[in-house]
Tab-separated table of C-alpha atoms in Angstrom:
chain	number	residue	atom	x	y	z
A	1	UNK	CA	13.425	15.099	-42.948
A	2	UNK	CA	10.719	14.757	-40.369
A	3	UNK	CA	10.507	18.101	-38.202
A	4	UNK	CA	8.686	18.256	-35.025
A	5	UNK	CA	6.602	20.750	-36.350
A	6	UNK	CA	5.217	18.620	-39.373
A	7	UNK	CA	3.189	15.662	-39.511
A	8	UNK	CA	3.931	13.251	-42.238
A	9	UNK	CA	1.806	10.604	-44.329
A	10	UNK	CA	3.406	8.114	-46.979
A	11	UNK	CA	1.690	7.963	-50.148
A	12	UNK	CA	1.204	7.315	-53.757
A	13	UNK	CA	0.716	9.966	-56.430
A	14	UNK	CA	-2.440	8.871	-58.496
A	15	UNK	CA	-2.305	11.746	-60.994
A	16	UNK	CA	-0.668	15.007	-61.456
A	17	UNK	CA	-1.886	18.338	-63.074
A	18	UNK	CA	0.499	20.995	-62.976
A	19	UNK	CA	1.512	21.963	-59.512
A	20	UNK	CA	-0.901	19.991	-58.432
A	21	UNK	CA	-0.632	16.214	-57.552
A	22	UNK	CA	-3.140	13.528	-55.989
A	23	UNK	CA	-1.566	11.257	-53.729
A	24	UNK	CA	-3.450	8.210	-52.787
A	25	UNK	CA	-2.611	7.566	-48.708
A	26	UNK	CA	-3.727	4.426	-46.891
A	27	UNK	CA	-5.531	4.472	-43.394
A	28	UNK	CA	-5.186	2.514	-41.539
A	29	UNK	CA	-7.104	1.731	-37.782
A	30	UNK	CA	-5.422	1.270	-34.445
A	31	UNK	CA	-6.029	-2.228	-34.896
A	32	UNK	CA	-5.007	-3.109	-38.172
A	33	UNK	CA	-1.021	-2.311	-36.645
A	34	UNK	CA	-1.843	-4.780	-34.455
A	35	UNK	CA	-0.054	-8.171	-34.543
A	36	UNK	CA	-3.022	-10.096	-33.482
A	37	UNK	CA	-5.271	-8.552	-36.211
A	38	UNK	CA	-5.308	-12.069	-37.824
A	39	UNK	CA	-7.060	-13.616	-35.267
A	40	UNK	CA	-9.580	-10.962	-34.548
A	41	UNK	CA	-10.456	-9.645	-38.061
A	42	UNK	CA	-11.613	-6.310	-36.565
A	43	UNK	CA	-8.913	-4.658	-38.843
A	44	UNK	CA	-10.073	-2.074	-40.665
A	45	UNK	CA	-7.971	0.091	-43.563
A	46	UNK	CA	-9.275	2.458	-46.298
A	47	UNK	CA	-7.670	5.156	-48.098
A	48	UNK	CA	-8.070	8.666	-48.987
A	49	UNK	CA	-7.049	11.272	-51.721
A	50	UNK	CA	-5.274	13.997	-50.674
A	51	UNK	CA	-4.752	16.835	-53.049
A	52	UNK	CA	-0.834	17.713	-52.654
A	53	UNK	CA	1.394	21.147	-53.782
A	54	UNK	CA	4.394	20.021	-55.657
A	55	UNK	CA	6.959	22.796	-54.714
A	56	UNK	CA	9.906	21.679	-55.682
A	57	UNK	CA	11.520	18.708	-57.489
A	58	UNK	CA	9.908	16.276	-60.200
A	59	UNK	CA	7.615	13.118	-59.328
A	60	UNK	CA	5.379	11.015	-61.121
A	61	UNK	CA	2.250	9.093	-61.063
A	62	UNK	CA	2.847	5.705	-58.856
A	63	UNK	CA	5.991	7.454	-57.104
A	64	UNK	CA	6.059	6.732	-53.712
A	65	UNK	CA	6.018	9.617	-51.405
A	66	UNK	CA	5.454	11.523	-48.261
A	67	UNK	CA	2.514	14.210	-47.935
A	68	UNK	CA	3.672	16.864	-45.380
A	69	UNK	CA	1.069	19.269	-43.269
A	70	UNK	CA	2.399	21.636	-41.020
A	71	UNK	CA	0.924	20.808	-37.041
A	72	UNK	CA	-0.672	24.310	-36.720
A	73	UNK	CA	-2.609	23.187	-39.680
A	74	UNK	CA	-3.591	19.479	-38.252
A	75	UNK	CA	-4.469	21.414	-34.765
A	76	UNK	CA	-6.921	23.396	-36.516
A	77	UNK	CA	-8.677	20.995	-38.072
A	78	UNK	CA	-9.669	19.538	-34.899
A	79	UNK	CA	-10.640	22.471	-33.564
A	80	UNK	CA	-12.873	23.393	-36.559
A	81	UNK	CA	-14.264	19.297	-36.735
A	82	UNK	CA	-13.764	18.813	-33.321
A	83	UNK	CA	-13.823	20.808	-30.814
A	84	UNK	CA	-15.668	24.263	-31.810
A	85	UNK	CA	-19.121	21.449	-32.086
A	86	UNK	CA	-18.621	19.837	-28.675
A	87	UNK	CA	-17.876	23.927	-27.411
A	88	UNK	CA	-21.106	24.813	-29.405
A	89	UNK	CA	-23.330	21.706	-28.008
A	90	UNK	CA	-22.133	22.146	-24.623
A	91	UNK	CA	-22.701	25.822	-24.148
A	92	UNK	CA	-26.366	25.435	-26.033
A	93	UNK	CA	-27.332	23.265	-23.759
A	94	UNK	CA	-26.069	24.579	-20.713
A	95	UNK	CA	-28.001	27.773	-21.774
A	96	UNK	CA	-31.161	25.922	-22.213
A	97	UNK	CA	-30.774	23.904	-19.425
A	98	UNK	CA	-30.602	27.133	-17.061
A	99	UNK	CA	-33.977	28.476	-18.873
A	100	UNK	CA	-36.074	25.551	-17.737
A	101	UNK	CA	-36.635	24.138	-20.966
A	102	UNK	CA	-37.462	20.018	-20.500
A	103	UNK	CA	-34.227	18.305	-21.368
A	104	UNK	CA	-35.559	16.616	-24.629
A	105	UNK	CA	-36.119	20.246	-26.324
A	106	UNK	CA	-32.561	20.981	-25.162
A	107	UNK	CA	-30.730	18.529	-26.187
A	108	UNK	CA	-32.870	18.309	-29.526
A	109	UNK	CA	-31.997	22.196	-30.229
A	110	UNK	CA	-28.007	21.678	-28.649
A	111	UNK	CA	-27.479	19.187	-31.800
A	112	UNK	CA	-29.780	21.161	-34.091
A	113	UNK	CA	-27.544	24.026	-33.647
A	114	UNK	CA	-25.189	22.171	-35.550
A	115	UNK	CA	-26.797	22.165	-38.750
A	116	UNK	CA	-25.779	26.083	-39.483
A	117	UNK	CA	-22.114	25.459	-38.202
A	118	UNK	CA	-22.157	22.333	-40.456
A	119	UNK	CA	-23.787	24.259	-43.318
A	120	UNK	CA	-20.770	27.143	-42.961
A	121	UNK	CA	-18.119	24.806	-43.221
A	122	UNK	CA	-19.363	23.727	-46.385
A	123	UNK	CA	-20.156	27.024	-47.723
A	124	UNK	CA	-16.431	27.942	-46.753
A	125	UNK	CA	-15.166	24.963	-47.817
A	126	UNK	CA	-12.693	27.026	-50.783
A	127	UNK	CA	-11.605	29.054	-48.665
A	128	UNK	CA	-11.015	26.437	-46.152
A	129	UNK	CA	-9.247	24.403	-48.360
A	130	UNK	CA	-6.712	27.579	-49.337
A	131	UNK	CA	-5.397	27.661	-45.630
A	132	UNK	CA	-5.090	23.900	-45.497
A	133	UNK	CA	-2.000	23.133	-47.797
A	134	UNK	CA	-0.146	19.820	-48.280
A	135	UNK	CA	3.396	19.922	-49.741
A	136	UNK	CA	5.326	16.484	-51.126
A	137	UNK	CA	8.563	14.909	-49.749
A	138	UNK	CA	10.414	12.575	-51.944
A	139	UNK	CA	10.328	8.630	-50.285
């Protein structure tokens, strides 16, 4: 049952503990869809852990099946990874820029700036990770 408003992932559950289940989800690059990736060998796949909510239903490790996010959540993300550090970089520099600072000190203290937003992502990380839920869909 894919919904416009959710984006789903097909997995493999590695483990489960709980309500709690770690699904193993391969990545895969533009290019490694591609039907010429044979001849090119620019394909490039890896794969992540994603830690999964089991709501309803029963599954087991090796079982086959889809990771769900909601959009809103996927949105936010790349604001928060995205776009709130090209918004920060941007606005740094055009603020340094208009106090006649050389353009090597701004643009050295427009990525610097970075560090602390960086640094409060990872602090908030748990609390981060609370808002950002994944639920499982049987295959």
């Amino acid at each position: 049952m894919n919904s416009p408003e959710c984006i789903e992932q097909k997995g493999i559950i590695e483990n489960i503990t709980g309500t709690r289940a770690i699904v193993r989800i391969n990545v895969l690059s533009a290019c490694a869809a591609c039907h010429a990736k044979g001849a090119c060998g620019t394909s490039e796949s890896s794969s992540r852990l994603v830690e999964a909510e089991i709501t309803k239903g029963s599954f087991s490790p090796g079982q086959p099946v889809y990771v769900v996010m909601n959009k809103t959540m996927g949105i936010r993300a790349a604001a928060l990874a995205y776009f709130a550090p090209f918004a920060i970089v941007i606005t740094t520099l055009l603020i340094l820029a208009s106090c006649n600072l050389s353009e090597l000190v701004s643009g050295a203290v427009s990525l610097l700036i970075l560090i602390p937003y960086f640094t409060g992502l990872y602090l908030f990380r748990n609390k981060l990770k609370r808002s950002f839920s994944f639920t499982l869909r049987k295959d």
